[in-house]
Amino acid sequence: MALLKSEKPAPPRHIAIIMDGNGRWAKKRGLPRTAGHAAGAESFRKIANYCRSLGVEYLTVYAFSTENWKRSAEEISGIMRLLRRYLEEALADMEKNRVRFKFFGDLSKLSPELQAMCRNAESRSAEYDVQVNFCLNYGGRDEIVHAVKGFMADVAAGKREAGELSEQVLSGYLYSAGVPDPELIIRPSGEQRISNFLLWQSAYSEFVFMDVLWPDFTPEDLDKAIEEYHRRNRRFGGA
Ligand code: FPP
């Protein structure tokens, strides 16, 4: 079907973003790294709203990885503070924004207060339909191990047969159970790596790497990434 010049093709259903470059953004300005994360959190707010206006159904963001604990205590507490503040606001505006929240990762390492906020946000937003997945203390390898352990526990409990294991069954034990795989994964900041993000789910994702630092990422940059995605010819292993 021909598109009018002004018409945009439908966006992917699921977009995932590695929010990278906050530290470099801050360094360029002579600011502490935490200021870069604060600017990154603002960028997230803006892009999440824009995704919603485009009709994107799922947005998954890498907010804190299993490897990020290697950072200084000050930086870690700065990121956790930003997450708490964001969740406080999200919980207060829940009915207005109608966003469904999910958290991918091992939340047991987070403070009890933050864990409670995450669980509260998930249960209070379960009926809404635009979904934001926050990857928090998340690692793709850790997620696969967690899924295998979950399956094995069900086998031990007699709820599953070992021979039942398939890609589809294992998918149901991932943090992302029930969420379609992302069609598009964006990594800003010039780095071209997956960094343990959505290893299972990215099997057929299109990757778009961009030179802009995450705090400078604009809705126009998202448009460019979506345009690039539409230029690609997705064959899923077929000819
Ligand atoms: C990567 O940039 C970013 C992170 C490890 C943290 C991302 C966290 C946020 C954007 C704030 C979270 C809060 C909300 C509400 C979304 P980097 O620090 O590795 O940057 P660098 O590579 O330039 O050092």
PDB file of C-alpha atoms and ligand atoms in Angstrom:
ATOM      1  CA  MET A   1       0.000   0.000   0.000  1.00  0.00           C
ATOM      2  CA  ALA A   2       1.470   3.368  -0.980  1.00  0.00           C
ATOM      3  CA  LEU A   3       2.015   5.764   1.877  1.00  0.00           C
ATOM      4  CA  LEU A   4       1.352   9.467   1.636  1.00  0.00           C
ATOM      5  CA  LYS A   5       4.552  11.459   2.196  1.00  0.00           C
ATOM      6  CA  SER A   6       3.446  12.633   5.638  1.00  0.00           C
ATOM      7  CA  GLU A   7       2.244   9.191   6.798  1.00  0.00           C
ATOM      8  CA  LYS A   8       4.602   7.152   8.938  1.00  0.00           C
ATOM      9  CA  PRO A   9       4.547   3.342   8.776  1.00  0.00           C
ATOM     10  CA  ALA A  10       3.369   1.663  11.981  1.00  0.00           C
ATOM     11  CA  PRO A  11       6.121   1.549  14.626  1.00  0.00           C
ATOM     12  CA  PRO A  12       7.402  -1.782  15.957  1.00  0.00           C
ATOM     13  CA  ARG A  13       5.198  -3.272  18.693  1.00  0.00           C
ATOM     14  CA  HIS A  14       8.139  -3.638  21.045  1.00  0.00           C
ATOM     15  CA  ILE A  15      11.177  -1.353  21.255  1.00  0.00           C
ATOM     16  CA  ALA A  16      14.057  -1.972  23.673  1.00  0.00           C
ATOM     17  CA  ILE A  17      16.705   0.593  24.558  1.00  0.00           C
ATOM     18  CA  ILE A  18      20.127   0.423  26.225  1.00  0.00           C
ATOM     19  CA  MET A  19      20.185   3.870  27.853  1.00  0.00           C
ATOM     20  CA  ASP A  20      23.934   4.389  27.431  1.00  0.00           C
ATOM     21  CA  GLY A  21      26.177   7.446  27.591  1.00  0.00           C
ATOM     22  CA  ASN A  22      24.989   9.182  30.767  1.00  0.00           C
ATOM     23  CA  GLY A  23      28.486   9.198  32.289  1.00  0.00           C
ATOM     24  CA  ARG A  24      30.116  10.665  29.173  1.00  0.00           C
ATOM     25  CA  TRP A  25      27.366  13.277  28.885  1.00  0.00           C
ATOM     26  CA  ALA A  26      28.126  14.414  32.463  1.00  0.00           C
ATOM     27  CA  LYS A  27      31.922  14.319  31.958  1.00  0.00           C
ATOM     28  CA  LYS A  28      31.674  16.551  28.884  1.00  0.00           C
ATOM     29  CA  ARG A  29      29.979  19.134  31.107  1.00  0.00           C
ATOM     30  CA  GLY A  30      32.283  18.739  34.114  1.00  0.00           C
ATOM     31  CA  LEU A  31      29.359  17.320  36.132  1.00  0.00           C
ATOM     32  CA  PRO A  32      29.226  14.269  38.435  1.00  0.00           C
ATOM     33  CA  ARG A  33      28.092  11.015  36.808  1.00  0.00           C
ATOM     34  CA  THR A  34      24.877  11.138  38.852  1.00  0.00           C
ATOM     35  CA  ALA A  35      23.914  14.329  36.997  1.00  0.00           C
ATOM     36  CA  GLY A  36      24.226  12.321  33.779  1.00  0.00           C
ATOM     37  CA  HIS A  37      21.854   9.680  35.148  1.00  0.00           C
ATOM     38  CA  ALA A  38      19.386  12.386  36.219  1.00  0.00           C
ATOM     39  CA  ALA A  39      19.456  13.747  32.654  1.00  0.00           C
ATOM     40  CA  GLY A  40      19.081  10.144  31.421  1.00  0.00           C
ATOM     41  CA  ALA A  41      15.983   9.684  33.571  1.00  0.00           C
ATOM     42  CA  GLU A  42      14.482  12.838  31.963  1.00  0.00           C
ATOM     43  CA  SER A  43      15.282  11.453  28.547  1.00  0.00           C
ATOM     44  CA  PHE A  44      13.515   8.225  29.497  1.00  0.00           C
ATOM     45  CA  ARG A  45      10.357  10.144  30.540  1.00  0.00           C
ATOM     46  CA  LYS A  46      10.304  12.022  27.242  1.00  0.00           C
ATOM     47  CA  ILE A  47      10.924   8.938  25.089  1.00  0.00           C
ATOM     48  CA  ALA A  48       8.413   6.787  27.002  1.00  0.00           C
ATOM     49  CA  ASN A  49       5.725   9.434  26.388  1.00  0.00           C
ATOM     50  CA  TYR A  50       6.692   9.668  22.754  1.00  0.00           C
ATOM     51  CA  CYS A  51       6.567   5.872  22.328  1.00  0.00           C
ATOM     52  CA  ARG A  52       3.073   5.907  23.779  1.00  0.00           C
ATOM     53  CA  SER A  53       1.963   8.645  21.380  1.00  0.00           C
ATOM     54  CA  LEU A  54       3.284   6.543  18.466  1.00  0.00           C
ATOM     55  CA  GLY A  55       1.346   3.470  19.582  1.00  0.00           C
ATOM     56  CA  VAL A  56       4.337   1.361  20.661  1.00  0.00           C
ATOM     57  CA  GLU A  57       2.890  -1.376  22.899  1.00  0.00           C
ATOM     58  CA  TYR A  58       6.020  -2.401  24.832  1.00  0.00           C
ATOM     59  CA  LEU A  59       9.080  -0.365  25.782  1.00  0.00           C
ATOM     60  CA  THR A  60      11.916  -2.183  27.561  1.00  0.00           C
ATOM     61  CA  VAL A  61      14.781  -0.202  29.075  1.00  0.00           C
ATOM     62  CA  TYR A  62      18.058  -1.284  30.631  1.00  0.00           C
ATOM     63  CA  ALA A  63      18.143   0.729  33.855  1.00  0.00           C
ATOM     64  CA  PHE A  64      20.615  -1.293  35.956  1.00  0.00           C
ATOM     65  CA  SER A  65      22.575  -4.388  34.977  1.00  0.00           C
ATOM     66  CA  THR A  66      23.924  -7.253  37.095  1.00  0.00           C
ATOM     67  CA  GLU A  67      27.384  -5.792  36.283  1.00  0.00           C
ATOM     68  CA  ASN A  68      26.530  -2.226  37.394  1.00  0.00           C
ATOM     69  CA  TRP A  69      27.161  -3.152  41.080  1.00  0.00           C
ATOM     70  CA  LYS A  70      30.878  -2.677  40.234  1.00  0.00           C
ATOM     71  CA  ARG A  71      30.298   1.100  40.159  1.00  0.00           C
ATOM     72  CA  SER A  72      30.977   3.395  43.121  1.00  0.00           C
ATOM     73  CA  ALA A  73      28.540   3.318  46.055  1.00  0.00           C
ATOM     74  CA  GLU A  74      27.734   6.965  45.334  1.00  0.00           C
ATOM     75  CA  GLU A  75      26.801   6.297  41.708  1.00  0.00           C
ATOM     76  CA  ILE A  76      24.708   3.229  42.610  1.00  0.00           C
ATOM     77  CA  SER A  77      22.780   5.088  45.287  1.00  0.00           C
ATOM     78  CA  GLY A  78      22.260   7.985  42.848  1.00  0.00           C
ATOM     79  CA  ILE A  79      20.674   5.654  40.269  1.00  0.00           C
ATOM     80  CA  MET A  80      18.524   3.966  42.959  1.00  0.00           C
ATOM     81  CA  ARG A  81      17.369   7.395  44.182  1.00  0.00           C
ATOM     82  CA  LEU A  82      16.307   8.345  40.649  1.00  0.00           C
ATOM     83  CA  LEU A  83      14.393   5.094  40.293  1.00  0.00           C
ATOM     84  CA  ARG A  84      12.623   5.634  43.620  1.00  0.00           C
ATOM     85  CA  ARG A  85      11.679   9.158  42.641  1.00  0.00           C
ATOM     86  CA  TYR A  86      10.394   8.001  39.275  1.00  0.00           C
ATOM     87  CA  LEU A  87       8.317   5.217  40.863  1.00  0.00           C
ATOM     88  CA  GLU A  88       6.888   7.586  43.489  1.00  0.00           C
ATOM     89  CA  GLU A  89       5.651   9.826  40.693  1.00  0.00           C
ATOM     90  CA  ALA A  90       4.437   6.882  38.632  1.00  0.00           C
ATOM     91  CA  LEU A  91       2.479   5.481  41.584  1.00  0.00           C
ATOM     92  CA  ALA A  92       0.928   8.910  42.255  1.00  0.00           C
ATOM     93  CA  ASP A  93      -0.067   9.391  38.582  1.00  0.00           C
ATOM     94  CA  MET A  94      -1.006   5.779  37.913  1.00  0.00           C
ATOM     95  CA  GLU A  95      -4.641   6.355  36.926  1.00  0.00           C
ATOM     96  CA  LYS A  96      -3.761   9.285  34.693  1.00  0.00           C
ATOM     97  CA  ASN A  97      -0.916   7.619  32.784  1.00  0.00           C
ATOM     98  CA  ARG A  98      -2.350   4.096  32.605  1.00  0.00           C
ATOM     99  CA  VAL A  99       1.031   2.472  31.955  1.00  0.00           C
ATOM    100  CA  ARG A 100       1.554  -1.171  32.920  1.00  0.00           C
ATOM    101  CA  PHE A 101       4.862  -1.675  34.731  1.00  0.00           C
ATOM    102  CA  LYS A 102       6.988  -4.799  34.711  1.00  0.00           C
ATOM    103  CA  PHE A 103      10.427  -5.322  36.199  1.00  0.00           C
ATOM    104  CA  PHE A 104      12.856  -7.790  34.639  1.00  0.00           C
ATOM    105  CA  GLY A 105      15.704  -8.906  36.883  1.00  0.00           C
ATOM    106  CA  ASP A 106      16.593 -10.210  40.322  1.00  0.00           C
ATOM    107  CA  LEU A 107      14.919  -7.600  42.506  1.00  0.00           C
ATOM    108  CA  SER A 108      15.947  -9.389  45.736  1.00  0.00           C
ATOM    109  CA  LYS A 109      19.247  -7.448  45.738  1.00  0.00           C
ATOM    110  CA  LEU A 110      17.465  -4.074  45.787  1.00  0.00           C
ATOM    111  CA  SER A 111      16.448  -2.261  48.984  1.00  0.00           C
ATOM    112  CA  PRO A 112      13.219  -3.600  50.547  1.00  0.00           C
ATOM    113  CA  GLU A 113      11.630  -0.174  49.948  1.00  0.00           C
ATOM    114  CA  LEU A 114      12.428  -0.193  46.222  1.00  0.00           C
ATOM    115  CA  GLN A 115      11.322  -3.838  45.894  1.00  0.00           C
ATOM    116  CA  ALA A 116       7.985  -2.947  47.493  1.00  0.00           C
ATOM    117  CA  MET A 117       7.541   0.011  45.123  1.00  0.00           C
ATOM    118  CA  CYS A 118       8.252  -2.219  42.108  1.00  0.00           C
ATOM    119  CA  ARG A 119       5.760  -4.873  43.238  1.00  0.00           C
ATOM    120  CA  ASN A 120       3.174  -2.227  44.054  1.00  0.00           C
ATOM    121  CA  ALA A 121       3.597  -0.588  40.628  1.00  0.00           C
ATOM    122  CA  GLU A 122       3.242  -4.003  38.933  1.00  0.00           C
ATOM    123  CA  SER A 123       0.115  -5.035  40.790  1.00  0.00           C
ATOM    124  CA  ARG A 124      -1.612  -1.643  40.583  1.00  0.00           C
ATOM    125  CA  SER A 125      -0.987  -1.302  36.853  1.00  0.00           C
ATOM    126  CA  ALA A 126      -1.693  -4.911  35.796  1.00  0.00           C
ATOM    127  CA  GLU A 127      -4.874  -3.959  33.909  1.00  0.00           C
ATOM    128  CA  TYR A 128      -3.372  -1.159  31.792  1.00  0.00           C
ATOM    129  CA  ASP A 129      -2.222  -1.820  28.278  1.00  0.00           C
ATOM    130  CA  VAL A 130       0.899   0.122  27.281  1.00  0.00           C
ATOM    131  CA  GLN A 131       3.760  -1.697  28.987  1.00  0.00           C
ATOM    132  CA  VAL A 132       7.100  -0.419  30.250  1.00  0.00           C
ATOM    133  CA  ASN A 133       9.597  -3.102  31.271  1.00  0.00           C
ATOM    134  CA  PHE A 134      12.376  -1.869  33.532  1.00  0.00           C
ATOM    135  CA  CYS A 135      15.431  -4.124  33.542  1.00  0.00           C
ATOM    136  CA  LEU A 136      16.748  -3.774  37.083  1.00  0.00           C
ATOM    137  CA  ASN A 137      19.631  -5.866  38.391  1.00  0.00           C
ATOM    138  CA  TYR A 138      19.134  -7.595  35.062  1.00  0.00           C
ATOM    139  CA  GLY A 139      21.507  -9.749  33.022  1.00  0.00           C
ATOM    140  CA  GLY A 140      20.535 -11.832  29.999  1.00  0.00           C
ATOM    141  CA  ARG A 141      22.605 -14.833  31.124  1.00  0.00           C
ATOM    142  CA  ASP A 142      21.271 -14.537  34.663  1.00  0.00           C
ATOM    143  CA  GLU A 143      17.729 -14.491  33.250  1.00  0.00           C
ATOM    144  CA  ILE A 144      18.314 -17.740  31.320  1.00  0.00           C
ATOM    145  CA  VAL A 145      19.810 -19.462  34.399  1.00  0.00           C
ATOM    146  CA  HIS A 146      16.868 -18.215  36.491  1.00  0.00           C
ATOM    147  CA  ALA A 147      14.445 -19.621  33.892  1.00  0.00           C
ATOM    148  CA  VAL A 148      16.183 -23.030  33.799  1.00  0.00           C
ATOM    149  CA  LYS A 149      16.117 -23.171  37.619  1.00  0.00           C
ATOM    150  CA  GLY A 150      12.400 -22.346  37.580  1.00  0.00           C
ATOM    151  CA  PHE A 151      11.721 -25.116  35.086  1.00  0.00           C
ATOM    152  CA  MET A 152      13.829 -27.616  37.066  1.00  0.00           C
ATOM    153  CA  ALA A 153      12.000 -26.699  40.270  1.00  0.00           C
ATOM    154  CA  ASP A 154       8.694 -27.442  38.508  1.00  0.00           C
ATOM    155  CA  VAL A 155      10.072 -30.798  37.300  1.00  0.00           C
ATOM    156  CA  ALA A 156      11.173 -31.623  40.874  1.00  0.00           C
ATOM    157  CA  ALA A 157       7.710 -30.650  42.126  1.00  0.00           C
ATOM    158  CA  GLY A 158       6.085 -32.961  39.559  1.00  0.00           C
ATOM    159  CA  LYS A 159       4.403 -30.081  37.674  1.00  0.00           C
ATOM    160  CA  ARG A 160       6.478 -30.653  34.505  1.00  0.00           C
ATOM    161  CA  GLU A 161       8.234 -33.489  32.679  1.00  0.00           C
ATOM    162  CA  ALA A 162      11.922 -32.882  31.823  1.00  0.00           C
ATOM    163  CA  GLY A 163      11.224 -33.941  28.218  1.00  0.00           C
ATOM    164  CA  GLU A 164       8.693 -31.123  27.817  1.00  0.00           C
ATOM    165  CA  LEU A 165      11.457 -28.509  27.635  1.00  0.00           C
ATOM    166  CA  SER A 166      11.274 -26.525  24.403  1.00  0.00           C
ATOM    167  CA  GLU A 167      12.007 -22.946  23.328  1.00  0.00           C
ATOM    168  CA  GLN A 168       8.394 -22.058  23.940  1.00  0.00           C
ATOM    169  CA  VAL A 169       8.323 -23.640  27.396  1.00  0.00           C
ATOM    170  CA  LEU A 170      11.573 -21.980  28.464  1.00  0.00           C
ATOM    171  CA  SER A 171      10.307 -18.588  27.218  1.00  0.00           C
ATOM    172  CA  GLY A 172       7.497 -18.908  29.738  1.00  0.00           C
ATOM    173  CA  TYR A 173      10.029 -18.980  32.595  1.00  0.00           C
ATOM    174  CA  LEU A 174      11.879 -15.818  31.518  1.00  0.00           C
ATOM    175  CA  TYR A 175      11.232 -12.458  33.190  1.00  0.00           C
ATOM    176  CA  SER A 176       9.704 -11.495  29.849  1.00  0.00           C
ATOM    177  CA  ALA A 177       7.128 -14.341  29.860  1.00  0.00           C
ATOM    178  CA  GLY A 178       4.139 -13.327  27.735  1.00  0.00           C
ATOM    179  CA  VAL A 179       5.880 -10.316  26.164  1.00  0.00           C
ATOM    180  CA  PRO A 180       6.599 -10.522  22.411  1.00  0.00           C
ATOM    181  CA  ASP A 181      10.294 -10.275  21.476  1.00  0.00           C
ATOM    182  CA  PRO A 182      11.497  -6.760  20.621  1.00  0.00           C
ATOM    183  CA  GLU A 183      11.582  -6.074  16.893  1.00  0.00           C
ATOM    184  CA  LEU A 184      13.975  -3.165  17.428  1.00  0.00           C
ATOM    185  CA  ILE A 185      16.812  -2.677  19.927  1.00  0.00           C
ATOM    186  CA  ILE A 186      18.436   0.748  20.066  1.00  0.00           C
ATOM    187  CA  ARG A 187      21.806   1.499  21.629  1.00  0.00           C
ATOM    188  CA  PRO A 188      22.825   5.145  21.662  1.00  0.00           C
ATOM    189  CA  SER A 189      26.270   6.496  22.665  1.00  0.00           C
ATOM    190  CA  GLY A 190      28.318   4.938  19.853  1.00  0.00           C
ATOM    191  CA  GLU A 191      28.963   1.589  21.584  1.00  0.00           C
ATOM    192  CA  GLN A 192      28.116  -1.448  19.450  1.00  0.00           C
ATOM    193  CA  ARG A 193      27.611  -4.287  21.924  1.00  0.00           C
ATOM    194  CA  ILE A 194      24.688  -6.182  23.456  1.00  0.00           C
ATOM    195  CA  SER A 195      26.153  -6.032  27.016  1.00  0.00           C
ATOM    196  CA  ASN A 196      24.105  -8.974  28.353  1.00  0.00           C
ATOM    197  CA  PHE A 197      20.769  -7.335  27.397  1.00  0.00           C
ATOM    198  CA  LEU A 198      17.819  -9.528  26.295  1.00  0.00           C
ATOM    199  CA  LEU A 199      20.117 -12.304  24.988  1.00  0.00           C
ATOM    200  CA  TRP A 200      17.261 -14.758  24.411  1.00  0.00           C
ATOM    201  CA  GLN A 201      14.682 -12.254  23.190  1.00  0.00           C
ATOM    202  CA  SER A 202      17.006 -10.511  20.693  1.00  0.00           C
ATOM    203  CA  ALA A 203      17.439 -13.588  18.450  1.00  0.00           C
ATOM    204  CA  TYR A 204      15.757 -11.800  15.511  1.00  0.00           C
ATOM    205  CA  SER A 205      15.776  -8.181  16.662  1.00  0.00           C
ATOM    206  CA  GLU A 206      17.051  -5.415  14.425  1.00  0.00           C
ATOM    207  CA  PHE A 207      19.834  -3.450  16.140  1.00  0.00           C
ATOM    208  CA  VAL A 208      20.228   0.259  15.563  1.00  0.00           C
ATOM    209  CA  PHE A 209      23.375   1.846  17.025  1.00  0.00           C
ATOM    210  CA  MET A 210      23.433   5.624  17.206  1.00  0.00           C
ATOM    211  CA  ASP A 211      26.128   8.157  18.034  1.00  0.00           C
ATOM    212  CA  VAL A 212      24.011  10.357  20.287  1.00  0.00           C
ATOM    213  CA  LEU A 213      24.448  10.089  24.099  1.00  0.00           C
ATOM    214  CA  TRP A 214      21.275   8.937  25.900  1.00  0.00           C
ATOM    215  CA  PRO A 215      20.572  12.236  27.746  1.00  0.00           C
ATOM    216  CA  ASP A 216      20.631  13.994  24.334  1.00  0.00           C
ATOM    217  CA  PHE A 217      18.372  11.389  22.674  1.00  0.00           C
ATOM    218  CA  THR A 218      15.257  13.054  21.218  1.00  0.00           C
ATOM    219  CA  PRO A 219      11.972  11.878  19.699  1.00  0.00           C
ATOM    220  CA  GLU A 220      13.549  12.727  16.300  1.00  0.00           C
ATOM    221  CA  ASP A 221      16.322  10.209  17.059  1.00  0.00           C
ATOM    222  CA  LEU A 222      13.677   7.599  17.821  1.00  0.00           C
ATOM    223  CA  ASP A 223      11.980   8.425  14.487  1.00  0.00           C
ATOM    224  CA  LYS A 224      15.338   7.900  12.734  1.00  0.00           C
ATOM    225  CA  ALA A 225      15.830   4.506  14.435  1.00  0.00           C
ATOM    226  CA  ILE A 226      12.316   3.432  13.435  1.00  0.00           C
ATOM    227  CA  GLU A 227      12.935   4.585   9.838  1.00  0.00           C
ATOM    228  CA  GLU A 228      16.154   2.543   9.773  1.00  0.00           C
ATOM    229  CA  TYR A 229      14.222  -0.459  11.115  1.00  0.00           C
ATOM    230  CA  HIS A 230      11.665  -0.116   8.310  1.00  0.00           C
ATOM    231  CA  ARG A 231      14.447   0.027   5.702  1.00  0.00           C
ATOM    232  CA  ARG A 232      15.706  -3.390   6.799  1.00  0.00           C
ATOM    233  CA  ASN A 233      14.353  -6.535   5.198  1.00  0.00           C
ATOM    234  CA  ARG A 234      13.508  -9.009   7.954  1.00  0.00           C
ATOM    235  CA  ARG A 235      13.651 -12.620   6.740  1.00  0.00           C
ATOM    236  CA  PHE A 236      13.816 -14.617  10.032  1.00  0.00           C
ATOM    237  CA  GLY A 237      16.236 -17.132   8.513  1.00  0.00           C
ATOM    238  CA  GLY A 238      14.120 -17.611   5.370  1.00  0.00           C
ATOM    239  CA  ALA A 239      15.323 -16.876   1.831  1.00  0.00           C
TER     240      ALA A 239
HETATM  241  C1  FPP B   1      24.523   3.680  31.193  1.00  0.00           C
HETATM  242  O1  FPP B   1      25.286   4.856  30.999  1.00  0.00           O
HETATM  243  C2  FPP B   1      23.424   3.950  32.107  1.00  0.00           C
HETATM  244  C3  FPP B   1      23.205   3.310  33.289  1.00  0.00           C
HETATM  245  C4  FPP B   1      24.086   2.251  33.802  1.00  0.00           C
HETATM  246  C5  FPP B   1      22.089   3.691  34.173  1.00  0.00           C
HETATM  247  C6  FPP B   1      20.820   4.080  33.465  1.00  0.00           C
HETATM  248  C7  FPP B   1      19.954   4.752  34.441  1.00  0.00           C
HETATM  249  C8  FPP B   1      19.159   5.810  34.185  1.00  0.00           C
HETATM  250  C9  FPP B   1      18.961   6.414  32.854  1.00  0.00           C
HETATM  251  C10 FPP B   1      18.389   6.406  35.303  1.00  0.00           C
HETATM  252  C11 FPP B   1      17.317   5.440  35.692  1.00  0.00           C
HETATM  253  C12 FPP B   1      16.113   6.088  36.068  1.00  0.00           C
HETATM  254  C13 FPP B   1      14.973   6.076  35.355  1.00  0.00           C
HETATM  255  C14 FPP B   1      13.817   6.704  35.970  1.00  0.00           C
HETATM  256  C15 FPP B   1      14.825   5.473  34.012  1.00  0.00           C
HETATM  257  P1  FPP B   1      26.767   4.884  31.535  1.00  0.00           P
HETATM  258  O2  FPP B   1      26.742   5.355  32.951  1.00  0.00           O
HETATM  259  O3  FPP B   1      27.409   3.544  31.348  1.00  0.00           O
HETATM  260  O4  FPP B   1      27.422   5.950  30.618  1.00  0.00           O
HETATM  261  P2  FPP B   1      28.933   5.976  30.096  1.00  0.00           P
HETATM  262  O5  FPP B   1      29.129   4.750  29.243  1.00  0.00           O
HETATM  263  O6  FPP B   1      28.987   7.241  29.290  1.00  0.00           O
HETATM  264  O7  FPP B   1      29.827   6.017  31.303  1.00  0.00           O
END
